PDB file of C-alpha atoms in Angstrom:
ATOM      1  CA  UNK X   1       6.545 -35.583 -17.621  1.00  0.00           C
ATOM      2  CA  UNK X   2       6.195 -32.856 -20.236  1.00  0.00           C
ATOM      3  CA  UNK X   3       2.480 -32.497 -19.416  1.00  0.00           C
ATOM      4  CA  UNK X   4       3.203 -32.093 -15.712  1.00  0.00           C
ATOM      5  CA  UNK X   5       6.069 -29.596 -16.150  1.00  0.00           C
ATOM      6  CA  UNK X   6       6.798 -27.922 -19.468  1.00  0.00           C
ATOM      7  CA  UNK X   7      10.366 -26.644 -19.765  1.00  0.00           C
ATOM      8  CA  UNK X   8       9.428 -24.424 -22.724  1.00  0.00           C
ATOM      9  CA  UNK X   9       6.564 -22.818 -20.778  1.00  0.00           C
ATOM     10  CA  UNK X  10       8.793 -22.362 -17.727  1.00  0.00           C
ATOM     11  CA  UNK X  11      11.410 -20.570 -19.825  1.00  0.00           C
ATOM     12  CA  UNK X  12       8.764 -18.340 -21.401  1.00  0.00           C
ATOM     13  CA  UNK X  13       7.435 -17.115 -18.033  1.00  0.00           C
ATOM     14  CA  UNK X  14      10.817 -16.807 -16.341  1.00  0.00           C
ATOM     15  CA  UNK X  15      11.395 -13.115 -17.266  1.00  0.00           C
ATOM     16  CA  UNK X  16       8.075 -12.092 -15.664  1.00  0.00           C
ATOM     17  CA  UNK X  17       8.865 -14.032 -12.522  1.00  0.00           C
ATOM     18  CA  UNK X  18      12.402 -12.655 -12.302  1.00  0.00           C
ATOM     19  CA  UNK X  19      11.036  -9.119 -12.576  1.00  0.00           C
ATOM     20  CA  UNK X  20       8.504  -9.899  -9.844  1.00  0.00           C
ATOM     21  CA  UNK X  21      11.310 -11.364  -7.717  1.00  0.00           C
ATOM     22  CA  UNK X  22      13.140  -8.052  -8.096  1.00  0.00           C
ATOM     23  CA  UNK X  23      10.037  -6.268  -6.800  1.00  0.00           C
ATOM     24  CA  UNK X  24       9.959  -8.637  -3.821  1.00  0.00           C
ATOM     25  CA  UNK X  25      13.620  -7.912  -3.077  1.00  0.00           C
ATOM     26  CA  UNK X  26      13.024  -4.151  -3.241  1.00  0.00           C
ATOM     27  CA  UNK X  27       9.970  -4.357  -0.978  1.00  0.00           C
ATOM     28  CA  UNK X  28      11.778  -6.562   1.529  1.00  0.00           C
ATOM     29  CA  UNK X  29      14.997  -4.564   1.732  1.00  0.00           C
ATOM     30  CA  UNK X  30      13.100  -1.268   2.000  1.00  0.00           C
ATOM     31  CA  UNK X  31      10.885  -2.671   4.746  1.00  0.00           C
ATOM     32  CA  UNK X  32      13.875  -4.152   6.566  1.00  0.00           C
ATOM     33  CA  UNK X  33      15.764  -0.842   6.536  1.00  0.00           C
ATOM     34  CA  UNK X  34      12.716   0.990   7.888  1.00  0.00           C
ATOM     35  CA  UNK X  35      12.151  -1.734  10.504  1.00  0.00           C
ATOM     36  CA  UNK X  36      15.711  -1.226  11.766  1.00  0.00           C
ATOM     37  CA  UNK X  37      14.927   2.458  12.273  1.00  0.00           C
ATOM     38  CA  UNK X  38      11.467   1.846  13.772  1.00  0.00           C
ATOM     39  CA  UNK X  39      12.803  -0.688  16.250  1.00  0.00           C
ATOM     40  CA  UNK X  40      15.293   1.651  17.924  1.00  0.00           C
ATOM     41  CA  UNK X  41      12.886   4.285  19.338  1.00  0.00           C
ATOM     42  CA  UNK X  42      10.510   1.508  20.386  1.00  0.00           C
ATOM     43  CA  UNK X  43      13.347  -0.178  22.279  1.00  0.00           C
ATOM     44  CA  UNK X  44      14.355   3.109  23.903  1.00  0.00           C
ATOM     45  CA  UNK X  45      10.717   3.634  24.815  1.00  0.00           C
ATOM     46  CA  UNK X  46      10.658   0.251  26.558  1.00  0.00           C
ATOM     47  CA  UNK X  47      13.793   1.233  28.481  1.00  0.00           C
ATOM     48  CA  UNK X  48      12.489   4.689  29.397  1.00  0.00           C
ATOM     49  CA  UNK X  49      12.405   5.627  33.071  1.00  0.00           C
ATOM     50  CA  UNK X  50       9.010   7.247  32.458  1.00  0.00           C
ATOM     51  CA  UNK X  51       6.407   4.614  33.262  1.00  0.00           C
ATOM     52  CA  UNK X  52       3.811   5.908  30.811  1.00  0.00           C
ATOM     53  CA  UNK X  53       6.334   5.833  27.932  1.00  0.00           C
ATOM     54  CA  UNK X  54       7.639   2.349  28.717  1.00  0.00           C
ATOM     55  CA  UNK X  55       4.110   1.005  29.227  1.00  0.00           C
ATOM     56  CA  UNK X  56       2.837   2.500  25.947  1.00  0.00           C
ATOM     57  CA  UNK X  57       5.825   1.188  23.976  1.00  0.00           C
ATOM     58  CA  UNK X  58       5.516  -2.233  25.601  1.00  0.00           C
ATOM     59  CA  UNK X  59       1.777  -2.443  24.926  1.00  0.00           C
ATOM     60  CA  UNK X  60       2.258  -1.509  21.277  1.00  0.00           C
ATOM     61  CA  UNK X  61       5.061  -4.039  20.788  1.00  0.00           C
ATOM     62  CA  UNK X  62       3.074  -6.840  22.407  1.00  0.00           C
ATOM     63  CA  UNK X  63      -0.030  -6.001  20.369  1.00  0.00           C
ATOM     64  CA  UNK X  64       1.880  -6.106  17.082  1.00  0.00           C
ATOM     65  CA  UNK X  65       3.823  -9.251  17.996  1.00  0.00           C
ATOM     66  CA  UNK X  66       0.698 -10.954  19.306  1.00  0.00           C
ATOM     67  CA  UNK X  67      -1.515 -10.496  16.232  1.00  0.00           C
ATOM     68  CA  UNK X  68      -1.095 -12.022  12.744  1.00  0.00           C
ATOM     69  CA  UNK X  69       0.580  -9.813  10.198  1.00  0.00           C
ATOM     70  CA  UNK X  70      -2.194 -10.545   7.701  1.00  0.00           C
ATOM     71  CA  UNK X  71      -4.715  -8.998  10.101  1.00  0.00           C
ATOM     72  CA  UNK X  72      -2.468  -5.959  10.502  1.00  0.00           C
ATOM     73  CA  UNK X  73      -2.129  -5.704   6.730  1.00  0.00           C
ATOM     74  CA  UNK X  74      -5.906  -5.668   6.295  1.00  0.00           C
ATOM     75  CA  UNK X  75      -6.311  -3.104   9.086  1.00  0.00           C
ATOM     76  CA  UNK X  76      -3.804  -0.793   7.408  1.00  0.00           C
ATOM     77  CA  UNK X  77      -5.086  -1.224   3.855  1.00  0.00           C
ATOM     78  CA  UNK X  78      -8.836  -1.470   4.491  1.00  0.00           C
ATOM     79  CA  UNK X  79      -9.165   0.171   7.911  1.00  0.00           C
ATOM     80  CA  UNK X  80      -7.188   3.389   7.523  1.00  0.00           C
ATOM     81  CA  UNK X  81      -9.380   4.623   4.615  1.00  0.00           C
ATOM     82  CA  UNK X  82     -12.280   4.626   7.099  1.00  0.00           C
ATOM     83  CA  UNK X  83     -10.275   7.223   9.021  1.00  0.00           C
ATOM     84  CA  UNK X  84      -9.606   9.241   5.876  1.00  0.00           C
ATOM     85  CA  UNK X  85      -6.131   7.878   5.137  1.00  0.00           C
ATOM     86  CA  UNK X  86      -5.934   5.817   1.951  1.00  0.00           C
ATOM     87  CA  UNK X  87      -2.658   4.117   1.078  1.00  0.00           C
ATOM     88  CA  UNK X  88      -1.479   2.517  -2.129  1.00  0.00           C
ATOM     89  CA  UNK X  89      -1.025  -1.269  -1.854  1.00  0.00           C
ATOM     90  CA  UNK X  90       2.777  -1.058  -1.968  1.00  0.00           C
ATOM     91  CA  UNK X  91       2.850   1.679   0.696  1.00  0.00           C
ATOM     92  CA  UNK X  92       0.476  -0.260   2.932  1.00  0.00           C
ATOM     93  CA  UNK X  93       2.545  -3.403   2.480  1.00  0.00           C
ATOM     94  CA  UNK X  94       5.864  -1.735   3.280  1.00  0.00           C
ATOM     95  CA  UNK X  95       4.356   0.045   6.286  1.00  0.00           C
ATOM     96  CA  UNK X  96       2.933  -3.182   7.700  1.00  0.00           C
ATOM     97  CA  UNK X  97       6.118  -5.189   7.153  1.00  0.00           C
ATOM     98  CA  UNK X  98       8.243  -2.420   8.649  1.00  0.00           C
ATOM     99  CA  UNK X  99       6.195  -1.946  11.803  1.00  0.00           C
ATOM    100  CA  UNK X 100       5.604  -5.678  12.321  1.00  0.00           C
ATOM    101  CA  UNK X 101       9.262  -6.600  12.138  1.00  0.00           C
ATOM    102  CA  UNK X 102      10.303  -3.349  13.777  1.00  0.00           C
ATOM    103  CA  UNK X 103       8.588  -4.545  16.958  1.00  0.00           C
ATOM    104  CA  UNK X 104      10.586  -7.779  16.911  1.00  0.00           C
ATOM    105  CA  UNK X 105      13.812  -5.897  16.243  1.00  0.00           C
ATOM    106  CA  UNK X 106      12.953  -3.525  19.104  1.00  0.00           C
ATOM    107  CA  UNK X 107      13.112  -6.415  21.542  1.00  0.00           C
ATOM    108  CA  UNK X 108      16.482  -7.451  20.122  1.00  0.00           C
ATOM    109  CA  UNK X 109      17.780  -3.891  20.585  1.00  0.00           C
ATOM    110  CA  UNK X 110      16.421  -3.802  24.123  1.00  0.00           C
ATOM    111  CA  UNK X 111      17.974  -7.103  25.133  1.00  0.00           C
ATOM    112  CA  UNK X 112      21.394  -6.179  23.806  1.00  0.00           C
ATOM    113  CA  UNK X 113      21.334  -2.693  25.313  1.00  0.00           C
ATOM    114  CA  UNK X 114      20.445  -4.141  28.700  1.00  0.00           C
ATOM    115  CA  UNK X 115      23.288  -6.660  28.384  1.00  0.00           C
ATOM    116  CA  UNK X 116      25.930  -3.905  28.211  1.00  0.00           C
ATOM    117  CA  UNK X 117      27.647  -3.333  31.528  1.00  0.00           C
ATOM    118  CA  UNK X 118      26.416  -0.032  33.070  1.00  0.00           C
ATOM    119  CA  UNK X 119      29.994   0.855  33.992  1.00  0.00           C
ATOM    120  CA  UNK X 120      30.653   1.552  30.312  1.00  0.00           C
ATOM    121  CA  UNK X 121      28.122   4.365  30.388  1.00  0.00           C
ATOM    122  CA  UNK X 122      29.704   5.735  33.534  1.00  0.00           C
ATOM    123  CA  UNK X 123      33.153   5.576  31.937  1.00  0.00           C
ATOM    124  CA  UNK X 124      31.913   7.437  28.858  1.00  0.00           C
ATOM    125  CA  UNK X 125      30.310  10.135  30.996  1.00  0.00           C
ATOM    126  CA  UNK X 126      33.530  10.464  33.004  1.00  0.00           C
ATOM    127  CA  UNK X 127      35.218  11.301  29.701  1.00  0.00           C
ATOM    128  CA  UNK X 128      32.679  14.128  29.221  1.00  0.00           C
ATOM    129  CA  UNK X 129      30.780  12.336  26.457  1.00  0.00           C
ATOM    130  CA  UNK X 130      27.194  13.496  26.138  1.00  0.00           C
ATOM    131  CA  UNK X 131      24.393  10.909  26.507  1.00  0.00           C
ATOM    132  CA  UNK X 132      23.867  11.039  22.732  1.00  0.00           C
ATOM    133  CA  UNK X 133      27.575  10.521  21.978  1.00  0.00           C
ATOM    134  CA  UNK X 134      27.694   7.709  24.525  1.00  0.00           C
ATOM    135  CA  UNK X 135      24.754   6.027  22.852  1.00  0.00           C
ATOM    136  CA  UNK X 136      26.111   6.542  19.325  1.00  0.00           C
ATOM    137  CA  UNK X 137      29.785   5.787  19.879  1.00  0.00           C
ATOM    138  CA  UNK X 138      29.809   3.369  22.814  1.00  0.00           C
ATOM    139  CA  UNK X 139      26.532   1.506  23.112  1.00  0.00           C
ATOM    140  CA  UNK X 140      25.356   1.027  19.518  1.00  0.00           C
ATOM    141  CA  UNK X 141      28.699  -0.370  18.214  1.00  0.00           C
ATOM    142  CA  UNK X 142      28.477  -3.049  20.918  1.00  0.00           C
ATOM    143  CA  UNK X 143      24.800  -3.720  20.268  1.00  0.00           C
ATOM    144  CA  UNK X 144      24.950  -4.445  16.544  1.00  0.00           C
ATOM    145  CA  UNK X 145      27.345  -7.452  16.287  1.00  0.00           C
ATOM    146  CA  UNK X 146      25.332  -9.817  18.526  1.00  0.00           C
ATOM    147  CA  UNK X 147      22.198  -8.817  16.622  1.00  0.00           C
ATOM    148  CA  UNK X 148      23.457  -9.868  13.199  1.00  0.00           C
ATOM    149  CA  UNK X 149      22.385 -13.559  13.304  1.00  0.00           C
ATOM    150  CA  UNK X 150      18.921 -12.639  14.600  1.00  0.00           C
ATOM    151  CA  UNK X 151      18.538  -9.847  12.053  1.00  0.00           C
ATOM    152  CA  UNK X 152      19.500 -12.315   9.329  1.00  0.00           C
ATOM    153  CA  UNK X 153      16.715 -14.621  10.494  1.00  0.00           C
ATOM    154  CA  UNK X 154      14.226 -11.763  10.399  1.00  0.00           C
ATOM    155  CA  UNK X 155      15.395 -10.756   6.913  1.00  0.00           C
ATOM    156  CA  UNK X 156      14.749 -14.294   5.652  1.00  0.00           C
ATOM    157  CA  UNK X 157      11.344 -14.210   7.310  1.00  0.00           C
ATOM    158  CA  UNK X 158      10.531 -10.917   5.609  1.00  0.00           C
ATOM    159  CA  UNK X 159      11.302 -12.367   2.193  1.00  0.00           C
ATOM    160  CA  UNK X 160       8.732 -15.088   2.821  1.00  0.00           C
ATOM    161  CA  UNK X 161       6.179 -12.846   4.530  1.00  0.00           C
ATOM    162  CA  UNK X 162       6.326 -10.447   1.577  1.00  0.00           C
ATOM    163  CA  UNK X 163       4.154 -13.047  -0.162  1.00  0.00           C
ATOM    164  CA  UNK X 164       1.283 -11.917   2.104  1.00  0.00           C
ATOM    165  CA  UNK X 165       1.181  -8.680   0.131  1.00  0.00           C
ATOM    166  CA  UNK X 166      -0.500 -10.686  -2.612  1.00  0.00           C
ATOM    167  CA  UNK X 167      -3.679 -10.387  -0.522  1.00  0.00           C
ATOM    168  CA  UNK X 168      -3.857  -6.640  -1.262  1.00  0.00           C
ATOM    169  CA  UNK X 169      -2.851  -6.985  -4.921  1.00  0.00           C
ATOM    170  CA  UNK X 170       0.814  -6.039  -4.682  1.00  0.00           C
ATOM    171  CA  UNK X 171       2.396  -7.578  -7.761  1.00  0.00           C
ATOM    172  CA  UNK X 172       5.294  -9.282  -6.064  1.00  0.00           C
ATOM    173  CA  UNK X 173       6.538 -12.773  -6.866  1.00  0.00           C
ATOM    174  CA  UNK X 174       3.661 -14.856  -5.514  1.00  0.00           C
ATOM    175  CA  UNK X 175       0.984 -12.604  -7.019  1.00  0.00           C
ATOM    176  CA  UNK X 176       2.647 -12.813 -10.416  1.00  0.00           C
ATOM    177  CA  UNK X 177       2.941 -16.607 -10.186  1.00  0.00           C
ATOM    178  CA  UNK X 178      -0.767 -16.893  -9.340  1.00  0.00           C
ATOM    179  CA  UNK X 179      -1.663 -14.522 -12.178  1.00  0.00           C
ATOM    180  CA  UNK X 180       0.325 -16.579 -14.679  1.00  0.00           C
ATOM    181  CA  UNK X 181      -1.438 -19.700 -13.426  1.00  0.00           C
ATOM    182  CA  UNK X 182      -4.845 -18.050 -13.861  1.00  0.00           C
ATOM    183  CA  UNK X 183      -3.998 -16.903 -17.379  1.00  0.00           C
ATOM    184  CA  UNK X 184      -2.545 -20.201 -18.576  1.00  0.00           C
ATOM    185  CA  UNK X 185      -4.354 -22.731 -16.356  1.00  0.00           C
ATOM    186  CA  UNK X 186      -0.894 -24.066 -15.531  1.00  0.00           C
ATOM    187  CA  UNK X 187       0.190 -23.597 -11.929  1.00  0.00           C
ATOM    188  CA  UNK X 188       2.987 -26.139 -11.582  1.00  0.00           C
ATOM    189  CA  UNK X 189       5.589 -24.173 -13.521  1.00  0.00           C
ATOM    190  CA  UNK X 190       5.025 -20.667 -12.047  1.00  0.00           C
ATOM    191  CA  UNK X 191       4.656 -21.931  -8.484  1.00  0.00           C
ATOM    192  CA  UNK X 192       7.730 -24.141  -8.767  1.00  0.00           C
ATOM    193  CA  UNK X 193       9.845 -21.302 -10.137  1.00  0.00           C
ATOM    194  CA  UNK X 194       8.471 -18.920  -7.492  1.00  0.00           C
ATOM    195  CA  UNK X 195       9.357 -21.393  -4.748  1.00  0.00           C
ATOM    196  CA  UNK X 196      12.887 -21.789  -6.091  1.00  0.00           C
ATOM    197  CA  UNK X 197      13.323 -18.016  -6.312  1.00  0.00           C
ATOM    198  CA  UNK X 198      12.147 -17.599  -2.715  1.00  0.00           C
ATOM    199  CA  UNK X 199      14.642 -20.291  -1.710  1.00  0.00           C
ATOM    200  CA  UNK X 200      17.431 -18.499  -3.574  1.00  0.00           C
ATOM    201  CA  UNK X 201      16.588 -15.188  -1.876  1.00  0.00           C
ATOM    202  CA  UNK X 202      16.571 -16.858   1.541  1.00  0.00           C
ATOM    203  CA  UNK X 203      19.926 -18.538   0.897  1.00  0.00           C
ATOM    204  CA  UNK X 204      21.392 -15.242  -0.309  1.00  0.00           C
ATOM    205  CA  UNK X 205      20.181 -13.517   2.868  1.00  0.00           C
ATOM    206  CA  UNK X 206      21.699 -16.292   4.995  1.00  0.00           C
ATOM    207  CA  UNK X 207      25.001 -15.983   3.121  1.00  0.00           C
ATOM    208  CA  UNK X 208      25.033 -12.217   3.605  1.00  0.00           C
ATOM    209  CA  UNK X 209      24.405 -12.708   7.324  1.00  0.00           C
ATOM    210  CA  UNK X 210      27.364 -15.083   7.663  1.00  0.00           C
ATOM    211  CA  UNK X 211      29.577 -12.647   5.730  1.00  0.00           C
ATOM    212  CA  UNK X 212      28.640  -9.752   8.017  1.00  0.00           C
ATOM    213  CA  UNK X 213      29.252 -11.935  11.066  1.00  0.00           C
ATOM    214  CA  UNK X 214      32.773 -12.757   9.890  1.00  0.00           C
ATOM    215  CA  UNK X 215      33.525  -9.107   9.114  1.00  0.00           C
ATOM    216  CA  UNK X 216      32.397  -7.911  12.548  1.00  0.00           C
ATOM    217  CA  UNK X 217      34.241 -10.767  14.266  1.00  0.00           C
ATOM    218  CA  UNK X 218      37.507  -9.914  12.506  1.00  0.00           C
ATOM    219  CA  UNK X 219      37.386  -6.246  13.438  1.00  0.00           C
TER     220      UNK X 219
END
C-alpha cells in the first residue's frame, strides 16, 4: 500500500496543491462575478424589441453555448494574437470562462425576466418609476431568487471547468498536480489530492447555494 500511495509524499506536496487550489478558487470566483455581469446585457439584448439586436445577441449566445469551451479557450489564447491582441494565460482563461458561462446565465436571466407578470411593470410606471428604476427595484429583486439554484450549479461547473486552463499553462490545481507528477514520477498522490480538493470546492459551493436559498426564502 505504501508504494501505491505514500502518506509522507502526500503531506509534502499538500502545501503546493493547497496554494494551487487557492488560485483555482480566485479564478473561478472572479470569472463567475464577471459572468453574472456579462449575462445581463446579453439577456436584455435577447429581449430587445429591435430585431437586429435580439438576433445578434441570440446568435452569439447560441454560438458560445454550442461550441466546446476548450475550443473557445484556444481561439482566445492562440487566435487573438493573430489579430494583434495577445493575452496572458490567466487573462485569457478568465475571459473565456466568463463569456462561456455568461451566455448560460443570460438565458437564465431571460427566462426569469419573461416569467414576471407584465402588470408589475405597468404598476411601477403608474407610480412614476423610470424604466431603469423599475428594472433595478422591481424586476431584478424578483429575478434573482429563482436563479440561485441554477447559479449554484454553474458555479460548481466552473470550478471543474477551471481545470481546462491547464491547457494554456495556467498554474491552477490540475496543472500543479500534473507538474508534481512529472517531477516525481508519482501521479497517484497529487491527482488524488487534487480530486479531493475539487470535491471539497464543489461541496462548499453547493452549501453556499443552499444557504443563500434559505436566506432569500426567509426574507
